[in-house]
Short mmCIF file of N, CA and C in Angstrom, two decimals:
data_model
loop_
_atom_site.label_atom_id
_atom_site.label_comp_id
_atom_site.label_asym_id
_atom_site.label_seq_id
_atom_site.Cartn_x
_atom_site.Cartn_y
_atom_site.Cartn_z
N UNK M 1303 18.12 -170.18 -37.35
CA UNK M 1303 18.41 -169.54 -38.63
C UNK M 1303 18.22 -170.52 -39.79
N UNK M 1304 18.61 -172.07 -39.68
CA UNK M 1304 18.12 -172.51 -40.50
C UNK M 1304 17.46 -172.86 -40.99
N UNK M 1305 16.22 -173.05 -40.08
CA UNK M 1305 15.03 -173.42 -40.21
C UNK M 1305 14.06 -172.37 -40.74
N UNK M 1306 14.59 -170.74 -41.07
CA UNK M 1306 13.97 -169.52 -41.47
C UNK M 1306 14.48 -170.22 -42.60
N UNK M 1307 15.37 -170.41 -43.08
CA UNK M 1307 16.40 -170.41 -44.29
C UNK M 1307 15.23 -171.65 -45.31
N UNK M 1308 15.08 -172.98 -44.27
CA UNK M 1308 14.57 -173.59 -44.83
C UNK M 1308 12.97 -173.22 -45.35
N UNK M 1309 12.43 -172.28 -44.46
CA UNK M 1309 11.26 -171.97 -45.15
C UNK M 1309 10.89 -171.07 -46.26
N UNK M 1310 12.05 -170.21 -46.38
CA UNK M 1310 11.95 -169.31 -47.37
C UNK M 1310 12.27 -170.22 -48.83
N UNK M 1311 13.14 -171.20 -48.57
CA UNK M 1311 13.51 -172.34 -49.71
C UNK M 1311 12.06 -171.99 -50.01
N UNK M 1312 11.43 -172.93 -48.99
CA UNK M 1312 9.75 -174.01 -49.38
C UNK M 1312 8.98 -172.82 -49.76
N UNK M 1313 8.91 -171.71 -49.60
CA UNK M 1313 8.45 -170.58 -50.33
C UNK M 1313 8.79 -170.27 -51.55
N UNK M 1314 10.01 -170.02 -52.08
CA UNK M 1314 10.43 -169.95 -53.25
C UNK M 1314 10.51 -171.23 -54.22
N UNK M 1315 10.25 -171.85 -53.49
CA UNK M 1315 9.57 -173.62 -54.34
C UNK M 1315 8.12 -173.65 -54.72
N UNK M 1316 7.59 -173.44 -53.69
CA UNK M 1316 6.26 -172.96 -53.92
C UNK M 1316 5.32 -172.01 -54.70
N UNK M 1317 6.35 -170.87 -55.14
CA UNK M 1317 6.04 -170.12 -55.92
C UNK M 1317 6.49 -170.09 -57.12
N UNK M 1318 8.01 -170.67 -57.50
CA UNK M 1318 7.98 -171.78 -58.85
C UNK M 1318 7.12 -172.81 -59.16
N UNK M 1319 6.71 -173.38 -58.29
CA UNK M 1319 5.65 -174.16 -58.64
C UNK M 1319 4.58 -173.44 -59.23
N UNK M 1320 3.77 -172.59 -58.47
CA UNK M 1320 2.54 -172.17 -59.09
C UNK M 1320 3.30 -171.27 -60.33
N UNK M 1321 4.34 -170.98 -61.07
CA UNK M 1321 4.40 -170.20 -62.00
C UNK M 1321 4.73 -171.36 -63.09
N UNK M 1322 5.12 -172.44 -62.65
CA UNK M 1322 4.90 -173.50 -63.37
C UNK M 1322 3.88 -174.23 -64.28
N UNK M 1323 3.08 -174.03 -62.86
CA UNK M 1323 1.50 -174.57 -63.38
C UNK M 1323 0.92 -173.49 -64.14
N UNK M 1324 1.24 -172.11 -63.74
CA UNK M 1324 0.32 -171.16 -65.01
C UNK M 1324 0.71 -170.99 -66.33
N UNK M 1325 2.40 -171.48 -66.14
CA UNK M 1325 2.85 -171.60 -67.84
C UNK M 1325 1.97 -172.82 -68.29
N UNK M 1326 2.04 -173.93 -67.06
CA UNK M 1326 1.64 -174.99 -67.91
C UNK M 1326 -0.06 -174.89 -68.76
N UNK M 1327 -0.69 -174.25 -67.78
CA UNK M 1327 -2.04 -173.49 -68.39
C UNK M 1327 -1.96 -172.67 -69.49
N UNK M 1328 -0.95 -171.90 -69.63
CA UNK M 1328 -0.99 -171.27 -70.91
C UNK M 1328 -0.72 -172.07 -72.10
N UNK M 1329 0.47 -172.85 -71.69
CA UNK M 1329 0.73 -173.47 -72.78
C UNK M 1329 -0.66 -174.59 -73.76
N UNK M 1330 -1.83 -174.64 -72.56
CA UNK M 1330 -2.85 -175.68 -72.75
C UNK M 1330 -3.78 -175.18 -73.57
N UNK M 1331 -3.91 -173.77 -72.91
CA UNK M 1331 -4.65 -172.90 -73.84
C UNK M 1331 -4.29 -172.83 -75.07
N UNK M 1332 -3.29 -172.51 -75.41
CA UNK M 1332 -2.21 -171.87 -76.65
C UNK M 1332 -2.64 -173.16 -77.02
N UNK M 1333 -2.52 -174.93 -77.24
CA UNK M 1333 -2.81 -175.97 -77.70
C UNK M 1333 -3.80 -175.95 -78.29
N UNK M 1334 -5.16 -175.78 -77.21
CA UNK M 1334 -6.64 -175.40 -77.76
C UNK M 1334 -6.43 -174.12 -78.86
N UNK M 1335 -6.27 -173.33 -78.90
CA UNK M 1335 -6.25 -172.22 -79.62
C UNK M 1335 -5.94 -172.87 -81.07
N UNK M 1336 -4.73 -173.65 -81.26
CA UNK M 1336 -3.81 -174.06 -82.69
C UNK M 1336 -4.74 -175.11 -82.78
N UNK M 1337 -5.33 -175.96 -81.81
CA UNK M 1337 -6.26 -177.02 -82.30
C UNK M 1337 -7.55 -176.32 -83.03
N UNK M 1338 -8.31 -175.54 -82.30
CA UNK M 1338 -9.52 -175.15 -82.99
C UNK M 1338 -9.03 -174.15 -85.12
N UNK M 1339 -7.96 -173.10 -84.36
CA UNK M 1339 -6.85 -172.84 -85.64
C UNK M 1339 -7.15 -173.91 -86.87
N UNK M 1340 -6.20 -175.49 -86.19
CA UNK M 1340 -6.68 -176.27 -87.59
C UNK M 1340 -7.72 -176.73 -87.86
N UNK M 1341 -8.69 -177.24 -87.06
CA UNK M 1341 -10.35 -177.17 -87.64
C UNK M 1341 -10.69 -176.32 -88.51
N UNK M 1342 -10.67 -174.86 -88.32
CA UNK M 1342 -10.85 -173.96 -89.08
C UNK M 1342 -10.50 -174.06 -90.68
N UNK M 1343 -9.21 -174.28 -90.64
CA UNK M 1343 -8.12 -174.25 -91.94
C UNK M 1343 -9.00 -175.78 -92.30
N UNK M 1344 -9.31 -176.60 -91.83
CA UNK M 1344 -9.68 -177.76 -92.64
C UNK M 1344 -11.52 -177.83 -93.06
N UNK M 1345 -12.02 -177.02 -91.93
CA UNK M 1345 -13.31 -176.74 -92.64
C UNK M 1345 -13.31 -175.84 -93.69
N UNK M 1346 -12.10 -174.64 -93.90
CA UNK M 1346 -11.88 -173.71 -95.07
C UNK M 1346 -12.09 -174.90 -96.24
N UNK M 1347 -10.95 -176.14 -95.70
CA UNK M 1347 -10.58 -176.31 -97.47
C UNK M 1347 -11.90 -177.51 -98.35
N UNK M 1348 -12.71 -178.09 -96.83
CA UNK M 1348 -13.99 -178.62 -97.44
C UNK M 1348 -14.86 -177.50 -98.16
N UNK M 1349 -14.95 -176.32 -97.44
CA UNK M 1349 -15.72 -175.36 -98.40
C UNK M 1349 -15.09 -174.92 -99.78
N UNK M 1350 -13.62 -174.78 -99.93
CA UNK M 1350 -13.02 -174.94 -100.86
C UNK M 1350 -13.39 -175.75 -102.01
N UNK M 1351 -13.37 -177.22 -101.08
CA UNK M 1351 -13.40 -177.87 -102.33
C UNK M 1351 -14.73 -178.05 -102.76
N UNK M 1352 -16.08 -177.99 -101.91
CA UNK M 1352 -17.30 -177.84 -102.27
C UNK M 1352 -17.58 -176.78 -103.73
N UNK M 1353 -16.82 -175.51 -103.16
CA UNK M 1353 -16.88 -174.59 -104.61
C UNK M 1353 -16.16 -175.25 -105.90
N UNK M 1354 -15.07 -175.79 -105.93
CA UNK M 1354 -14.76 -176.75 -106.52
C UNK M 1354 -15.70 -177.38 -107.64
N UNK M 1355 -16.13 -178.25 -106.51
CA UNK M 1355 -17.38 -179.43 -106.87
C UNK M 1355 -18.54 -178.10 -108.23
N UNK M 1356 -18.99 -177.69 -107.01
CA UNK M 1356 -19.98 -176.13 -108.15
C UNK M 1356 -19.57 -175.41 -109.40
N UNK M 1357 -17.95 -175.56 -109.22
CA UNK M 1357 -17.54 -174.80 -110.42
C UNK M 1357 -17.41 -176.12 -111.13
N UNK M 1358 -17.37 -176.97 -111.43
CA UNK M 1358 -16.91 -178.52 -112.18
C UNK M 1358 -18.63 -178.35 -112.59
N UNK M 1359 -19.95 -178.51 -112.03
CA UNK M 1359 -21.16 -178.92 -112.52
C UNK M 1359 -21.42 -177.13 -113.26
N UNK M 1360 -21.19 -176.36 -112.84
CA UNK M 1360 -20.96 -175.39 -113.62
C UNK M 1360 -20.31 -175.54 -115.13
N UNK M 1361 -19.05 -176.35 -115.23
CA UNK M 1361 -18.43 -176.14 -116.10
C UNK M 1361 -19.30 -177.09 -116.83
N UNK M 1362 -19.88 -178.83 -116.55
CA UNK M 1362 -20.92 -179.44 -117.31
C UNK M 1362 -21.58 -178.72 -118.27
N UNK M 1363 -22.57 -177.85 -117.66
CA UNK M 1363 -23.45 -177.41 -117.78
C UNK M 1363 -23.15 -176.33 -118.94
N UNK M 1364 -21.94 -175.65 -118.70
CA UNK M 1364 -21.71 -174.86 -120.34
C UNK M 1364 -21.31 -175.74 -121.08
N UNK M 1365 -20.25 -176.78 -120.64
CA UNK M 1365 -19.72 -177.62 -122.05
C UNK M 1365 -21.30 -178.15 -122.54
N UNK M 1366 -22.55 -178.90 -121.84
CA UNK M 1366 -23.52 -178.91 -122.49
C UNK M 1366 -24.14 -178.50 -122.91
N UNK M 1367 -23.88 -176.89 -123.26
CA UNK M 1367 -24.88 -175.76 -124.06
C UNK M 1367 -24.09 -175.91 -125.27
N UNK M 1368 -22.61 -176.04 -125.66
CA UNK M 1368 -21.83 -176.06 -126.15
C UNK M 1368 -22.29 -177.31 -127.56
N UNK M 1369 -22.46 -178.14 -126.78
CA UNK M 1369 -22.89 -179.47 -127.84
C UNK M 1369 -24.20 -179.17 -129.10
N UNK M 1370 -24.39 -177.96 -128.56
CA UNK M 1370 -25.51 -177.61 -130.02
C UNK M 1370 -24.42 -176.99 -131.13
N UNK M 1371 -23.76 -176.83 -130.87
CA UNK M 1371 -22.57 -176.56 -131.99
C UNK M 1371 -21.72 -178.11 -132.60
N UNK M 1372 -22.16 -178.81 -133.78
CA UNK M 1372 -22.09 -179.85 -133.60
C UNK M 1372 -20.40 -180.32 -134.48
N UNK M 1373 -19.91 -179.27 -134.43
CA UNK M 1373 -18.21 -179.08 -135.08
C UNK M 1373 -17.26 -179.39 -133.75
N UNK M 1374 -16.66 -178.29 -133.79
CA UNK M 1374 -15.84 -178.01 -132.78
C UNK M 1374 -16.17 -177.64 -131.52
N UNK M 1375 -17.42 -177.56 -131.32
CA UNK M 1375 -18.08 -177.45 -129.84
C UNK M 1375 -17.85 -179.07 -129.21
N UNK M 1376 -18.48 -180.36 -130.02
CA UNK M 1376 -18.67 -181.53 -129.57
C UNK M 1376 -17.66 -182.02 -129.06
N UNK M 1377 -16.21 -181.91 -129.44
CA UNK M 1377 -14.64 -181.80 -129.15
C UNK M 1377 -14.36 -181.28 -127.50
N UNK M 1378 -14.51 -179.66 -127.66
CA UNK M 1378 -14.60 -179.21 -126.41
C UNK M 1378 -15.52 -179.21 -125.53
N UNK M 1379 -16.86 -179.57 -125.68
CA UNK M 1379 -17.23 -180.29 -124.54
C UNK M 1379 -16.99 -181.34 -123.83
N UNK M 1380 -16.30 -182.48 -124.61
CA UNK M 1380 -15.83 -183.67 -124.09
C UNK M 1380 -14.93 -183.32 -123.15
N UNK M 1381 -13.84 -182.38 -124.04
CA UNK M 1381 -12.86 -182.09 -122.90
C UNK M 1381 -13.01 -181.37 -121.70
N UNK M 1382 -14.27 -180.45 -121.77
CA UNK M 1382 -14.62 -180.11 -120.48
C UNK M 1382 -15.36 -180.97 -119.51
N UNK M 1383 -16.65 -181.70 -119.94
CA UNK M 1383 -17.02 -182.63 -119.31
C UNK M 1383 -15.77 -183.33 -118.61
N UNK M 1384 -14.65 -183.73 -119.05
CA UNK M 1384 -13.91 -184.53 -118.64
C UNK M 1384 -12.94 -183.91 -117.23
N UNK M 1385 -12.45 -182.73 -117.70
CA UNK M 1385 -11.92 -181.64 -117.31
C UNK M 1385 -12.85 -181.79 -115.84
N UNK M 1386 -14.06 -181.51 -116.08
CA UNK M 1386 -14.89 -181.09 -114.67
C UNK M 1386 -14.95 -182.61 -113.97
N UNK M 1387 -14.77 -183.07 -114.58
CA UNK M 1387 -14.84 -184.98 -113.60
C UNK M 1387 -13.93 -185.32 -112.96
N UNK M 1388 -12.78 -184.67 -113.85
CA UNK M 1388 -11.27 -184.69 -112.66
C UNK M 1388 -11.60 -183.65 -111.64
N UNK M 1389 -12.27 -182.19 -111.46
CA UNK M 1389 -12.36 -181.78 -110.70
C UNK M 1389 -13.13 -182.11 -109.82
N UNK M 1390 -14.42 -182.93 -109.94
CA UNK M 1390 -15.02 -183.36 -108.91
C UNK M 1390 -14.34 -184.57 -108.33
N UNK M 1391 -13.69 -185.74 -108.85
CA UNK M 1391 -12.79 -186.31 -107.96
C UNK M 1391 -11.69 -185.26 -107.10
N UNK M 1392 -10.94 -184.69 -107.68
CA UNK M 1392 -10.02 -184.04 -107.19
C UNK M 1392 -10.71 -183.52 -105.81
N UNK M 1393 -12.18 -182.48 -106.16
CA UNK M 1393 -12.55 -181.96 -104.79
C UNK M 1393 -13.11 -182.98 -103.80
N UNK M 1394 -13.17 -184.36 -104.45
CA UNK M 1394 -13.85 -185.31 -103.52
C UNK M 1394 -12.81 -185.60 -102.81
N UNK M 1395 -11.27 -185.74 -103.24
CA UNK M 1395 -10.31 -186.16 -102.73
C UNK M 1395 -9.77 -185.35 -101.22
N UNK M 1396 -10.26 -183.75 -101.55
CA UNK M 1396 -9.76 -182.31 -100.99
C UNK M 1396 -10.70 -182.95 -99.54
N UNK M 1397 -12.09 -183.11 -99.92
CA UNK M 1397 -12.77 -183.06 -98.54
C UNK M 1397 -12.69 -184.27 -97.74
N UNK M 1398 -12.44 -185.49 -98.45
CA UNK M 1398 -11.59 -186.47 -97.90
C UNK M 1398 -10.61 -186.17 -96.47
N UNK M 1399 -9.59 -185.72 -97.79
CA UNK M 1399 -8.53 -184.98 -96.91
C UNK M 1399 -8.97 -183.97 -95.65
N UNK M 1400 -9.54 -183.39 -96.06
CA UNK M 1400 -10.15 -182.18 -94.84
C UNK M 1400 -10.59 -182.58 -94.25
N UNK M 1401 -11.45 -183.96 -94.40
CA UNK M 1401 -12.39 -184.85 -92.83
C UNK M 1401 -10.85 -185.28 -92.40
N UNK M 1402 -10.09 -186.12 -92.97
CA UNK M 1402 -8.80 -187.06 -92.21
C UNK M 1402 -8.27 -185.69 -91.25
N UNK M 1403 -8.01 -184.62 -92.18
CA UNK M 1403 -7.25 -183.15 -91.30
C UNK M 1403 -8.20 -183.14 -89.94
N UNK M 1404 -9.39 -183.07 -89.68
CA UNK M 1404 -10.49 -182.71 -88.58
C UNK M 1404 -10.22 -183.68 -87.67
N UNK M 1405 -10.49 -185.26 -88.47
CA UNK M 1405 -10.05 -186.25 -87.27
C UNK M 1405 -8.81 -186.11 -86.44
N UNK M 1406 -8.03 -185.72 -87.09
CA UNK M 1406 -6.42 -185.76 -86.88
C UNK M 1406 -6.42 -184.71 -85.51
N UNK M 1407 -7.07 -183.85 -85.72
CA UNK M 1407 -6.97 -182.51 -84.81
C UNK M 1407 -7.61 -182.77 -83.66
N UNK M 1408 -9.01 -183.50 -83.85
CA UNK M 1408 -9.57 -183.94 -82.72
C UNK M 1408 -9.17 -185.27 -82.11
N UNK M 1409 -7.96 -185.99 -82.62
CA UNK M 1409 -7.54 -186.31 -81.98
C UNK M 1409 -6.40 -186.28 -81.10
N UNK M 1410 -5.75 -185.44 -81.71
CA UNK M 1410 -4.58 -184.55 -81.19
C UNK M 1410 -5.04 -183.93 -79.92
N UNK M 1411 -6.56 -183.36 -79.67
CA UNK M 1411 -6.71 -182.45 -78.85
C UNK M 1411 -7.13 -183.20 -77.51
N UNK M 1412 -7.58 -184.68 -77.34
CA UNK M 1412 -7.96 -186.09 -76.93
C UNK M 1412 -6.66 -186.70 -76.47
N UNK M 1413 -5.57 -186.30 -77.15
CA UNK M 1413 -4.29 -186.82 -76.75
C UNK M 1413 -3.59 -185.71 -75.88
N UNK M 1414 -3.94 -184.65 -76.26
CA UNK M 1414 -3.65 -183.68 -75.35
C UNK M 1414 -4.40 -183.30 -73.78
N UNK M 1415 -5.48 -183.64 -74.12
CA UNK M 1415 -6.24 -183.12 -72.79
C UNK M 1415 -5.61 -184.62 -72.21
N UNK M 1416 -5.96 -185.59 -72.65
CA UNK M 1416 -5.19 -187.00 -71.70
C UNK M 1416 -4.02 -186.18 -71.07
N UNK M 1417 -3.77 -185.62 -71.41
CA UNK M 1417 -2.08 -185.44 -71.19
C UNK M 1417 -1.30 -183.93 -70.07
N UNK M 1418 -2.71 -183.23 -69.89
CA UNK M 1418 -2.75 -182.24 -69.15
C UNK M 1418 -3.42 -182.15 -68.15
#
């Protein structure tokens, strides 16, 4: 009898085990899933800031139509020219950031597969 006893244990061990390992698979998946997730969100915000960048040489480009008005146009073009130069740093800063976000993820996902 105990030796039935003991095998039904090693059965019901055995089958926690494998429900173990399929959480642990899900949970690996679900990892990949939030990893590729933030790639996404960080290639969004390089395209982000690319439009950025377009709307700043955009904005050049009227403050320099602007400068044929040689009053109060010459004024506000400066300030837009200027205006659009902080935005192209700013978006240079964004895609910066969005490469560091990509590395970060792919390495997260490098630390994870090590790890599964």
């Amino acid at each position: 009898m105990n030796g039935i006893l003991k095998v039904i244990d090693g059965i019901i061990a055995a089958i926690n085990g494998i429900i173990n390992a399929i959480e642990g698979i899900i949970n690996s998946i679900n990892g990949i899933i939030n990893a590729i997730k933030g790639i996404i969100n960080e290639i969004n915000g390089i395209v982000n800031a690319i439009n950025g960048i377009i709307n700043a040489i955009n904005c050049i480009f009227n403050a320099t139509n602007e400068l044929v008005n040689p009053t109060n146009g010459i004024f506000n073009s400066i300030n837009r020219i200027i205006d659009s130069i902080n935005g192209i740093v700013k978006a240079r800063n964004d895609i910066n950031n969005s490469i560091y976000g990509i590395v970060n993820v792919i390495c997260g996902l490098n630390i994870f597969s090590k790890n599964t």
